Amino acid sequence: MIKKMSGLDILESFKDTLEKIKSRYLKDIKVNENNLNKKKDLEKKLDRIKDNKKEAEKLLQSQILDLEKTKKRLEDVNHELEKLKEYEVYKKQLESIKNLIQEFENKKREILEKKAQIVFELSTLIFGWSAIEKVYHENKDIEVNYDYLPTEIVRNALNENKCPICEKKLDENHRKVLEKYLSLDKEFIISVKDYNDLTKKILELENERKNLNNQLGEVLTKIEEYNNKLKSVEKNLSEIHAEKLIKLYNEKKELENQIEIINQKIGEFNNQIKFFEKEEKEIESELKNLAIGDSNRIFEKIKFVEDLQQIIINAITNRRDEIKKEILEYIKEYFGKLMWKKDLVSDVEFSPNFSLNVYDKYRNMILNRLSGGEKSVLTLSFALAMHKASGVNAPIILDRPLANISGDTYDKLIEMFSKISKEKQIIIMITDKEYQQSVEVLNELATTIHILEMNENSEVKIAEKYVKEVI
């Protein structure tokens, strides 16, 4: 399409025609009768070399196309691998989080063990202490014989097997504590000093229990936090398949080998073409050497054709560069107008075969990384650029150009089409759903709207027509 639009196909056809004319002139060279057979052999050899050169050029172009396809596929694979690099990161995160959770679980277990020991000791003291504390406080102001708590209270509690305060049945542990007090064989159970020390001990144990509860709360919070992180990482890992990773690495290696082989073939074909060109010139030179004097006129014609061939080759090269530059400028212009992500694409280029390459600011090829909507905008930019570069005064017809775009972006692009339509007529074909999506904007900006319907006979007809008055 670009070749036809730019006239390159005409120039290349003319170049081939000149080659045929040159071949005919070479055959018109006159030689002595003694050299007729040699001339025929050289002509056959020349034709064979030209055919071989043409075949090598065709194979060269095929290899160049294969190289572009393979490079693009390698780019896709590298992009996939780039995303899957997170796999190793997630694996390390997973192990790290599991280790942290285990550490906090160990801390939790240690705290619970300490807490259980303190609670047991505390409950024992408090249970056995409750009766002692009550009697002590009831008698602490009596001056004589009651500075100490008598053993009778404890002995009665043991005999009745119940707490003198709450009257609950004594368990085995609390019986042992009270029996231990009686085994002291004294008329008192506890002194004021012992009472105060024991009270202090109970308070210390209670404070330690509260402190352990606080530590436990912090540990449980951390365990919950890391368990949530663990779930998140496990989810990310579940979306990445190790098999896919291995497959992509193998494909990458294979593609890199293919690129190396293709480059070798390209080098071989280039060398073949150079060899054939050299052979071609040598045979042409031999034919000229065989010519007799009256062939000078033919030599002049051959020289003229050769000069003209060089002019055409230069013209093809220059025109190819011009059309590339022109289309790229227009693509950048329209892409800049249509694309809502202004820093997405840094540059666009054409390959030798006019394949479009798109780069980010780091010179990474990102064509296949673009979303559906972004690719649609790039395609639109390319189509508009081609149309503008062609110089053809014909309407631009776009079939569902914004199918992958929605929301405010859709309306903004419709507005941009409206501005571009001031330079060129634009016909946009959309579905009824897409029309309803932006009906107000379309009714405001479109010059003419045709609503098509299909009847029972599958015939498409204009159901409604809206024409905006243009002043």
Short mmCIF file of C-alpha atoms in Angstrom, two decimals:
data_model
loop_
_atom_site.label_atom_id
_atom_site.label_comp_id
_atom_site.label_asym_id
_atom_site.label_seq_id
_atom_site.Cartn_x
_atom_site.Cartn_y
_atom_site.Cartn_z
CA MET A 1 0.00 0.00 0.00
CA ILE A 2 2.79 2.43 0.94
CA LYS A 3 4.65 1.54 -2.24
CA LYS A 4 1.60 2.31 -4.38
CA MET A 5 0.78 5.46 -2.46
CA SER A 6 4.34 6.80 -2.73
CA GLY A 7 4.94 5.69 -6.32
CA LEU A 8 7.68 3.29 -5.24
CA ASP A 9 5.99 0.42 -7.09
CA ILE A 10 6.18 2.41 -10.36
CA LEU A 11 9.85 3.23 -9.78
CA GLU A 12 10.71 -0.40 -8.97
CA SER A 13 8.78 -1.60 -12.03
CA PHE A 14 10.67 0.92 -14.16
CA LYS A 15 13.97 -0.33 -12.68
CA ASP A 16 13.09 -3.90 -13.70
CA THR A 17 12.15 -2.70 -17.17
CA LEU A 18 15.51 -0.96 -17.53
CA GLU A 19 17.24 -4.20 -16.53
CA LYS A 20 15.41 -6.04 -19.33
CA ILE A 21 16.33 -3.30 -21.82
CA LYS A 22 19.96 -3.53 -20.80
CA SER A 23 19.89 -7.31 -21.26
CA ARG A 24 18.44 -6.89 -24.72
CA TYR A 25 21.12 -4.34 -25.66
CA LEU A 26 23.82 -6.71 -24.46
CA LYS A 27 22.41 -9.37 -26.76
CA ASP A 28 22.49 -6.87 -29.66
CA ILE A 29 26.27 -6.51 -29.35
CA LYS A 30 27.89 -7.66 -32.58
CA VAL A 31 30.85 -10.01 -32.50
CA ASN A 32 32.98 -11.88 -35.02
CA GLU A 33 31.64 -15.19 -36.26
CA ASN A 34 34.42 -16.96 -34.36
CA ASN A 35 33.05 -15.58 -31.08
CA LEU A 36 29.36 -16.23 -31.69
CA ASN A 37 29.25 -19.42 -29.65
CA LYS A 38 31.21 -17.82 -26.85
CA LYS A 39 28.82 -14.88 -26.88
CA LYS A 40 25.84 -17.23 -26.60
CA ASP A 41 27.44 -19.07 -23.70
CA LEU A 42 28.16 -15.80 -21.91
CA GLU A 43 24.58 -14.62 -22.49
CA LYS A 44 23.18 -17.85 -21.05
CA LYS A 45 25.52 -17.58 -18.12
CA LEU A 46 24.49 -13.95 -17.60
CA ASP A 47 20.79 -14.85 -17.68
CA ARG A 48 21.41 -17.63 -15.17
CA ILE A 49 23.32 -15.30 -12.86
CA LYS A 50 20.57 -12.67 -13.09
CA ASP A 51 17.97 -15.31 -12.20
CA ASN A 52 20.10 -16.52 -9.29
CA LYS A 53 20.57 -12.95 -8.08
CA LYS A 54 16.84 -12.29 -8.28
CA GLU A 55 16.12 -15.49 -6.33
CA ALA A 56 18.73 -14.54 -3.72
CA GLU A 57 17.14 -11.08 -3.37
CA LYS A 58 13.73 -12.69 -2.91
CA LEU A 59 15.09 -15.07 -0.27
CA LEU A 60 16.89 -12.16 1.40
CA GLN A 61 13.61 -10.23 1.73
CA SER A 62 11.93 -13.33 3.12
CA GLN A 63 14.66 -13.72 5.75
CA ILE A 64 14.39 -10.03 6.69
CA LEU A 65 10.65 -10.45 7.23
CA ASP A 66 11.28 -13.60 9.28
CA LEU A 67 13.84 -11.69 11.33
CA GLU A 68 11.33 -8.93 12.10
CA LYS A 69 8.65 -11.47 13.12
CA THR A 70 11.09 -13.40 15.29
CA LYS A 71 12.34 -10.21 16.98
CA LYS A 72 8.78 -9.14 17.71
CA ARG A 73 7.96 -12.54 19.18
CA LEU A 74 11.14 -12.36 21.27
CA GLU A 75 10.01 -8.96 22.48
CA ASP A 76 6.67 -10.48 23.55
CA VAL A 77 8.44 -13.33 25.35
CA ASN A 78 10.81 -10.93 27.12
CA HIS A 79 7.81 -8.84 28.16
CA GLU A 80 6.11 -11.93 29.60
CA LEU A 81 9.32 -12.93 31.38
CA GLU A 82 9.65 -9.42 32.75
CA LYS A 83 6.24 -9.82 34.33
CA LEU A 84 7.12 -13.29 35.57
CA LYS A 85 10.33 -12.07 37.18
CA GLU A 86 8.03 -11.32 40.08
CA TYR A 87 7.73 -15.08 40.53
CA GLU A 88 11.16 -15.33 42.17
CA VAL A 89 10.48 -12.20 44.21
CA TYR A 90 7.19 -13.64 45.43
CA LYS A 91 8.85 -16.94 46.28
CA LYS A 92 11.44 -15.17 48.44
CA GLN A 93 8.73 -13.04 50.02
CA LEU A 94 6.72 -16.17 50.75
CA GLU A 95 9.63 -17.86 52.53
CA SER A 96 10.47 -14.69 54.45
CA ILE A 97 6.87 -14.20 55.60
CA LYS A 98 6.56 -17.84 56.62
CA ASN A 99 9.74 -17.52 58.71
CA LEU A 100 8.45 -14.34 60.35
CA ILE A 101 5.11 -15.99 61.12
CA GLN A 102 6.95 -18.94 62.67
CA GLU A 103 9.03 -16.58 64.81
CA PHE A 104 5.93 -14.82 66.09
CA GLU A 105 4.17 -18.16 66.64
CA ASN A 106 7.14 -19.20 68.82
CA LYS A 107 6.90 -15.91 70.72
CA LYS A 108 3.17 -16.46 71.11
CA ARG A 109 3.78 -19.95 72.52
CA GLU A 110 6.42 -18.63 74.96
CA ILE A 111 4.12 -15.84 76.14
CA LEU A 112 1.19 -18.23 76.57
CA GLU A 113 3.36 -20.61 78.60
CA LYS A 114 4.54 -17.77 80.87
CA LYS A 115 1.01 -16.45 81.14
CA ALA A 116 -0.37 -19.90 82.03
CA GLN A 117 2.26 -20.26 84.76
CA ILE A 118 1.53 -16.79 86.17
CA VAL A 119 -2.24 -17.23 85.97
CA PHE A 120 -1.98 -20.55 87.79
CA GLU A 121 0.25 -19.09 90.47
CA LEU A 122 -1.90 -15.98 90.74
CA SER A 123 -5.16 -17.87 90.93
CA THR A 124 -3.70 -20.15 93.61
CA LEU A 125 -2.57 -17.20 95.71
CA ILE A 126 -5.80 -15.27 95.25
CA PHE A 127 -8.05 -18.26 95.94
CA GLY A 128 -6.19 -19.26 99.11
CA TRP A 129 -5.54 -15.68 100.01
CA SER A 130 -9.11 -14.43 99.88
CA ALA A 131 -10.09 -16.00 103.21
CA ILE A 132 -6.81 -15.00 104.89
CA GLU A 133 -7.10 -11.43 103.63
CA LYS A 134 -10.66 -11.01 104.97
CA VAL A 135 -9.87 -12.33 108.47
CA TYR A 136 -6.65 -10.31 108.55
CA HIS A 137 -8.42 -7.09 107.71
CA GLU A 138 -11.20 -7.80 110.24
CA ASN A 139 -8.68 -8.31 113.09
CA LYS A 140 -5.75 -6.06 112.22
CA ASP A 141 -6.94 -3.23 114.60
CA ILE A 142 -7.24 -5.48 117.73
CA GLU A 143 -4.24 -4.85 119.95
CA VAL A 144 -3.89 -8.12 121.83
CA ASN A 145 -3.20 -11.56 120.36
CA TYR A 146 -4.62 -10.63 116.95
CA ASP A 147 -1.58 -9.10 115.26
CA TYR A 148 -1.46 -12.39 113.38
CA LEU A 149 -4.07 -14.45 111.70
CA PRO A 150 -4.97 -17.60 113.69
CA THR A 151 -4.67 -21.04 112.18
CA GLU A 152 -8.19 -21.98 113.20
CA ILE A 153 -9.73 -20.29 110.21
CA VAL A 154 -7.59 -22.28 107.81
CA ARG A 155 -8.11 -25.53 109.75
CA ASN A 156 -11.90 -25.10 109.59
CA ALA A 157 -11.70 -24.40 105.87
CA LEU A 158 -9.78 -27.63 105.38
CA ASN A 159 -12.09 -29.65 107.62
CA GLU A 160 -15.18 -28.37 105.82
CA ASN A 161 -13.38 -28.53 102.46
CA LYS A 162 -14.75 -25.19 101.38
CA CYS A 163 -13.64 -21.61 101.18
CA PRO A 164 -14.72 -19.64 104.28
CA ILE A 165 -15.55 -16.63 102.10
CA CYS A 166 -17.28 -17.92 98.95
CA GLU A 167 -18.00 -21.40 100.38
CA LYS A 168 -16.85 -23.03 97.13
CA LYS A 169 -15.37 -26.50 97.31
CA LEU A 170 -11.57 -26.47 97.60
CA ASP A 171 -9.68 -28.13 94.76
CA GLU A 172 -6.53 -30.22 95.34
CA ASN A 173 -4.05 -27.41 94.60
CA HIS A 174 -5.62 -24.98 97.04
CA ARG A 175 -5.86 -27.64 99.76
CA LYS A 176 -2.10 -28.19 99.41
CA VAL A 177 -1.43 -24.47 99.83
CA LEU A 178 -3.52 -24.22 102.99
CA GLU A 179 -2.07 -27.46 104.38
CA LYS A 180 1.38 -26.03 103.81
CA TYR A 181 0.46 -23.03 105.98
CA LEU A 182 -0.71 -25.37 108.79
CA SER A 183 2.47 -27.44 108.59
CA LEU A 184 4.38 -24.43 109.93
CA ASP A 185 3.10 -25.47 113.38
CA LYS A 186 2.60 -21.91 114.52
CA GLU A 187 -0.30 -20.12 116.14
CA PHE A 188 -0.42 -17.72 113.28
CA ILE A 189 -0.58 -18.16 109.53
CA ILE A 190 0.93 -14.94 108.32
CA SER A 191 2.55 -11.85 109.77
CA VAL A 192 2.00 -8.26 108.72
CA LYS A 193 5.29 -8.30 106.85
CA ASP A 194 4.43 -11.57 105.08
CA TYR A 195 1.01 -10.19 104.30
CA ASN A 196 2.49 -7.10 102.69
CA ASP A 197 5.09 -9.16 100.80
CA LEU A 198 2.43 -11.51 99.53
CA THR A 199 0.21 -8.61 98.48
CA LYS A 200 3.13 -7.12 96.61
CA LYS A 201 3.79 -10.47 94.96
CA ILE A 202 0.17 -10.70 93.81
CA LEU A 203 0.36 -7.17 92.34
CA GLU A 204 3.64 -7.97 90.60
CA LEU A 205 2.17 -11.13 89.11
CA GLU A 206 -0.93 -9.23 88.00
CA ASN A 207 1.20 -6.53 86.34
CA GLU A 208 3.29 -9.20 84.65
CA ARG A 209 0.11 -10.88 83.44
CA LYS A 210 -1.14 -7.58 81.97
CA ASN A 211 2.24 -6.99 80.35
CA LEU A 212 2.15 -10.48 78.84
CA ASN A 213 -1.37 -9.79 77.56
CA ASN A 214 -0.11 -6.63 75.85
CA GLN A 215 2.80 -8.54 74.31
CA LEU A 216 0.42 -11.28 73.21
CA GLY A 217 -1.87 -8.71 71.60
CA GLU A 218 1.04 -7.22 69.63
CA VAL A 219 2.21 -10.68 68.55
CA LEU A 220 -1.30 -11.72 67.47
CA THR A 221 -1.62 -8.46 65.47
CA LYS A 222 1.69 -9.19 63.71
CA ILE A 223 0.66 -12.78 62.99
CA GLU A 224 -2.61 -11.56 61.47
CA GLU A 225 -0.76 -8.91 59.43
CA TYR A 226 1.75 -11.42 58.06
CA ASN A 227 -0.95 -14.00 57.41
CA ASN A 228 -2.75 -11.43 55.25
CA LYS A 229 0.51 -10.71 53.42
CA LEU A 230 1.02 -14.44 53.01
CA LYS A 231 -2.43 -14.80 51.40
CA SER A 232 -1.66 -11.93 49.02
CA VAL A 233 1.69 -13.39 47.98
CA GLU A 234 0.20 -16.87 47.61
CA LYS A 235 -2.50 -15.39 45.37
CA ASN A 236 0.14 -13.69 43.21
CA LEU A 237 2.11 -16.92 43.03
CA SER A 238 -0.99 -18.89 42.09
CA GLU A 239 -1.38 -16.64 39.04
CA ILE A 240 2.16 -17.43 37.92
CA HIS A 241 2.77 -20.93 36.67
CA ALA A 242 6.28 -22.32 36.97
CA GLU A 243 5.63 -24.44 33.86
CA LYS A 244 4.81 -21.31 31.87
CA LEU A 245 8.03 -19.69 33.11
CA ILE A 246 10.13 -22.65 31.97
CA LYS A 247 8.30 -22.74 28.63
CA LEU A 248 8.97 -19.04 28.04
CA TYR A 249 12.67 -19.38 28.92
CA ASN A 250 12.96 -22.27 26.46
CA GLU A 251 11.14 -20.28 23.77
CA LYS A 252 13.39 -17.28 24.39
CA LYS A 253 16.48 -19.43 23.92
CA GLU A 254 15.02 -20.93 20.75
CA LEU A 255 14.10 -17.50 19.35
CA GLU A 256 17.59 -16.15 20.08
CA ASN A 257 19.06 -19.14 18.21
CA GLN A 258 16.66 -18.49 15.32
CA ILE A 259 17.70 -14.83 15.15
CA GLU A 260 21.36 -15.88 15.06
CA ILE A 261 20.65 -18.37 12.25
CA ILE A 262 18.54 -15.85 10.29
CA ASN A 263 21.28 -13.21 10.60
CA GLN A 264 23.77 -15.76 9.27
CA LYS A 265 21.47 -16.50 6.33
CA ILE A 266 21.00 -12.80 5.66
CA GLY A 267 24.77 -12.41 5.61
CA GLU A 268 25.07 -15.39 3.24
CA PHE A 269 22.43 -14.03 0.87
CA ASN A 270 24.06 -10.59 0.88
CA ASN A 271 27.38 -12.23 0.00
CA GLN A 272 25.68 -14.25 -2.76
CA ILE A 273 24.11 -11.11 -4.22
CA LYS A 274 27.48 -9.33 -4.15
CA PHE A 275 29.07 -12.35 -5.81
CA PHE A 276 26.37 -12.45 -8.52
CA GLU A 277 26.74 -8.71 -9.12
CA LYS A 278 30.48 -9.15 -9.52
CA GLU A 279 29.97 -12.09 -11.92
CA GLU A 280 27.39 -10.05 -13.80
CA LYS A 281 29.81 -7.18 -14.33
CA GLU A 282 32.60 -9.54 -15.38
CA ILE A 283 30.43 -11.25 -18.00
CA GLU A 284 29.13 -7.90 -19.25
CA SER A 285 32.73 -6.78 -19.52
CA GLU A 286 33.60 -9.96 -21.48
CA LEU A 287 30.71 -9.37 -23.84
CA LYS A 288 31.89 -5.82 -24.43
CA ASN A 289 35.41 -7.07 -25.11
CA LEU A 290 34.05 -9.44 -27.75
CA ALA A 291 32.26 -6.64 -29.55
CA ILE A 292 33.48 -5.34 -32.88
CA GLY A 293 33.80 -1.68 -33.76
CA ASP A 294 30.25 -1.01 -34.96
CA SER A 295 28.87 -1.86 -31.47
CA ASN A 296 29.86 1.53 -30.04
CA ARG A 297 26.33 2.84 -30.50
CA ILE A 298 24.99 -0.07 -28.43
CA PHE A 299 27.57 0.64 -25.72
CA GLU A 300 26.31 4.19 -25.51
CA LYS A 301 22.77 2.91 -25.05
CA ILE A 302 23.88 0.46 -22.39
CA LYS A 303 25.75 3.24 -20.58
CA PHE A 304 22.67 5.44 -20.76
CA VAL A 305 20.48 2.66 -19.31
CA GLU A 306 23.00 1.99 -16.54
CA ASP A 307 23.09 5.69 -15.61
CA LEU A 308 19.31 5.80 -15.66
CA GLN A 309 19.18 2.68 -13.48
CA GLN A 310 21.40 4.37 -10.89
CA ILE A 311 19.19 7.47 -10.95
CA ILE A 312 16.09 5.29 -10.36
CA ILE A 313 17.81 3.38 -7.52
CA ASN A 314 18.75 6.68 -5.85
CA ALA A 315 15.20 7.97 -6.40
CA ILE A 316 13.73 4.82 -4.81
CA THR A 317 16.03 5.17 -1.80
CA ASN A 318 15.27 8.88 -1.39
CA ARG A 319 11.53 8.43 -1.91
CA ARG A 320 11.45 5.57 0.56
CA ASP A 321 13.16 7.76 3.17
CA GLU A 322 10.89 10.71 2.39
CA ILE A 323 7.66 8.73 2.67
CA LYS A 324 8.84 7.10 5.90
CA LYS A 325 9.70 10.46 7.40
CA GLU A 326 6.44 12.04 6.24
CA ILE A 327 4.19 9.24 7.52
CA LEU A 328 6.06 9.03 10.83
CA GLU A 329 5.62 12.77 11.38
CA TYR A 330 1.89 12.47 10.72
CA ILE A 331 1.60 9.40 12.97
CA LYS A 332 3.27 11.28 15.81
CA GLU A 333 1.04 14.28 15.18
CA TYR A 334 -2.22 12.30 15.28
CA PHE A 335 -1.09 9.99 18.06
CA GLY A 336 -0.22 13.04 20.15
CA LYS A 337 -3.69 14.46 19.54
CA LEU A 338 -5.63 11.24 20.12
CA MET A 339 -3.67 9.52 22.91
CA TRP A 340 -4.69 10.43 26.46
CA LYS A 341 -1.46 9.02 27.95
CA LYS A 342 1.00 11.60 26.70
CA ASP A 343 4.16 9.94 28.04
CA LEU A 344 3.28 6.42 26.87
CA VAL A 345 5.11 6.44 23.52
CA SER A 346 8.42 8.21 23.10
CA ASP A 347 9.10 7.37 19.44
CA VAL A 348 7.82 5.44 16.42
CA GLU A 349 9.91 4.05 13.57
CA PHE A 350 9.55 2.03 10.39
CA SER A 351 11.57 -1.09 9.69
CA PRO A 352 13.08 -1.50 6.18
CA ASN A 353 9.85 -3.30 5.20
CA PHE A 354 7.64 -0.56 6.65
CA SER A 355 6.65 -2.49 9.78
CA LEU A 356 5.80 -0.03 12.54
CA ASN A 357 7.87 -0.18 15.74
CA VAL A 358 6.85 1.72 18.88
CA TYR A 359 9.29 2.66 21.67
CA ASP A 360 9.05 4.01 25.20
CA LYS A 361 11.46 6.56 26.66
CA TYR A 362 13.92 3.76 27.46
CA ARG A 363 13.97 2.62 23.79
CA ASN A 364 12.07 -0.57 24.63
CA MET A 365 9.75 -1.85 21.90
CA ILE A 366 6.26 -1.70 23.42
CA LEU A 367 3.88 -2.30 20.50
CA ASN A 368 2.64 -5.60 21.92
CA ARG A 369 2.40 -4.18 25.43
CA LEU A 370 -0.23 -1.62 24.43
CA SER A 371 -3.78 -2.19 25.58
CA GLY A 372 -6.62 -2.76 23.11
CA GLY A 373 -7.66 0.89 23.31
CA GLU A 374 -4.09 2.15 22.90
CA LYS A 375 -3.58 -0.09 19.85
CA SER A 376 -6.82 1.25 18.38
CA VAL A 377 -5.55 4.81 18.76
CA LEU A 378 -2.21 3.86 17.18
CA THR A 379 -4.01 2.18 14.26
CA LEU A 380 -6.18 5.26 13.80
CA SER A 381 -3.11 7.50 13.86
CA PHE A 382 -1.47 5.31 11.21
CA ALA A 383 -4.59 5.33 8.99
CA LEU A 384 -4.98 9.10 9.28
CA ALA A 385 -1.26 9.60 8.60
CA MET A 386 -1.42 7.39 5.50
CA HIS A 387 -4.45 9.26 4.24
CA LYS A 388 -2.83 12.64 4.76
CA ALA A 389 0.48 11.56 3.21
CA SER A 390 -1.32 10.13 0.15
CA GLY A 391 -2.71 13.53 -0.81
CA VAL A 392 -5.86 11.77 -2.01
CA ASN A 393 -8.97 13.91 -1.54
CA ALA A 394 -11.30 11.11 -0.48
CA PRO A 395 -13.30 10.53 2.72
CA ILE A 396 -11.83 8.52 5.58
CA ILE A 397 -14.09 5.56 6.48
CA LEU A 398 -13.55 4.10 9.94
CA ASP A 399 -15.38 0.91 10.97
CA ARG A 400 -15.90 0.91 14.77
CA PRO A 401 -12.62 2.75 15.39
CA LEU A 402 -13.12 3.06 19.14
CA ALA A 403 -14.55 -0.37 19.97
CA ASN A 404 -11.96 -0.90 22.73
CA ILE A 405 -12.42 2.55 24.27
CA SER A 406 -15.14 3.80 26.59
CA GLY A 407 -16.09 6.55 29.00
CA ASP A 408 -14.71 10.08 28.87
CA THR A 409 -11.87 8.98 26.57
CA TYR A 410 -14.43 7.87 23.96
CA ASP A 411 -16.11 11.31 24.00
CA LYS A 412 -12.76 13.11 23.82
CA LEU A 413 -11.73 11.12 20.75
CA ILE A 414 -15.09 11.81 19.10
CA GLU A 415 -14.42 15.51 19.67
CA MET A 416 -10.95 15.08 18.14
CA PHE A 417 -12.47 13.39 15.07
CA SER A 418 -14.77 16.37 14.76
CA LYS A 419 -11.77 18.71 14.61
CA ILE A 420 -9.93 16.50 12.10
CA SER A 421 -13.08 16.34 9.93
CA LYS A 422 -12.62 20.03 9.20
CA GLU A 423 -9.62 18.97 7.08
CA LYS A 424 -11.01 15.68 5.70
CA GLN A 425 -14.46 14.13 5.60
CA ILE A 426 -14.67 11.32 8.16
CA ILE A 427 -17.32 8.58 8.07
CA ILE A 428 -17.55 6.57 11.30
CA MET A 429 -19.48 3.31 11.49
CA ILE A 430 -20.60 2.34 15.01
CA THR A 431 -23.12 -0.01 16.66
CA ASP A 432 -26.36 1.18 18.24
CA LYS A 433 -24.86 0.48 21.68
CA GLU A 434 -21.83 2.67 20.92
CA TYR A 435 -24.15 5.37 19.58
CA GLN A 436 -26.26 5.36 22.75
CA GLN A 437 -23.08 5.49 24.81
CA SER A 438 -22.24 8.98 23.51
CA VAL A 439 -25.48 10.03 21.87
CA GLU A 440 -25.34 13.65 23.12
CA VAL A 441 -21.77 14.24 21.92
CA LEU A 442 -22.44 12.58 18.55
CA ASN A 443 -25.67 14.52 17.98
CA GLU A 444 -23.84 17.73 18.77
CA LEU A 445 -20.70 17.15 16.67
CA ALA A 446 -21.80 14.99 13.73
CA THR A 447 -22.88 16.79 10.58
CA THR A 448 -25.01 13.87 9.42
CA ILE A 449 -26.21 10.73 11.23
CA HIS A 450 -27.73 7.74 9.42
CA ILE A 451 -29.37 4.98 11.45
CA LEU A 452 -29.44 1.71 9.53
CA GLU A 453 -31.79 -1.20 10.13
CA MET A 454 -32.15 -4.67 8.62
CA ASN A 455 -35.61 -5.80 7.49
CA GLU A 456 -37.06 -9.30 7.33
CA ASN A 457 -35.38 -9.93 3.99
CA SER A 458 -31.95 -9.08 5.46
CA GLU A 459 -31.89 -5.85 3.48
CA VAL A 460 -30.17 -2.90 5.13
CA LYS A 461 -32.04 0.37 4.84
CA ILE A 462 -31.77 3.85 6.29
CA ALA A 463 -34.35 4.02 9.09
CA GLU A 464 -33.60 7.56 10.23
CA LYS A 465 -31.52 10.45 8.99
CA TYR A 466 -30.38 13.46 10.95
CA VAL A 467 -28.73 16.37 9.16
CA LYS A 468 -27.23 19.18 11.15
CA GLU A 469 -27.48 22.61 9.63
CA VAL A 470 -24.00 23.88 8.85
CA ILE A 471 -23.60 27.64 8.81
#
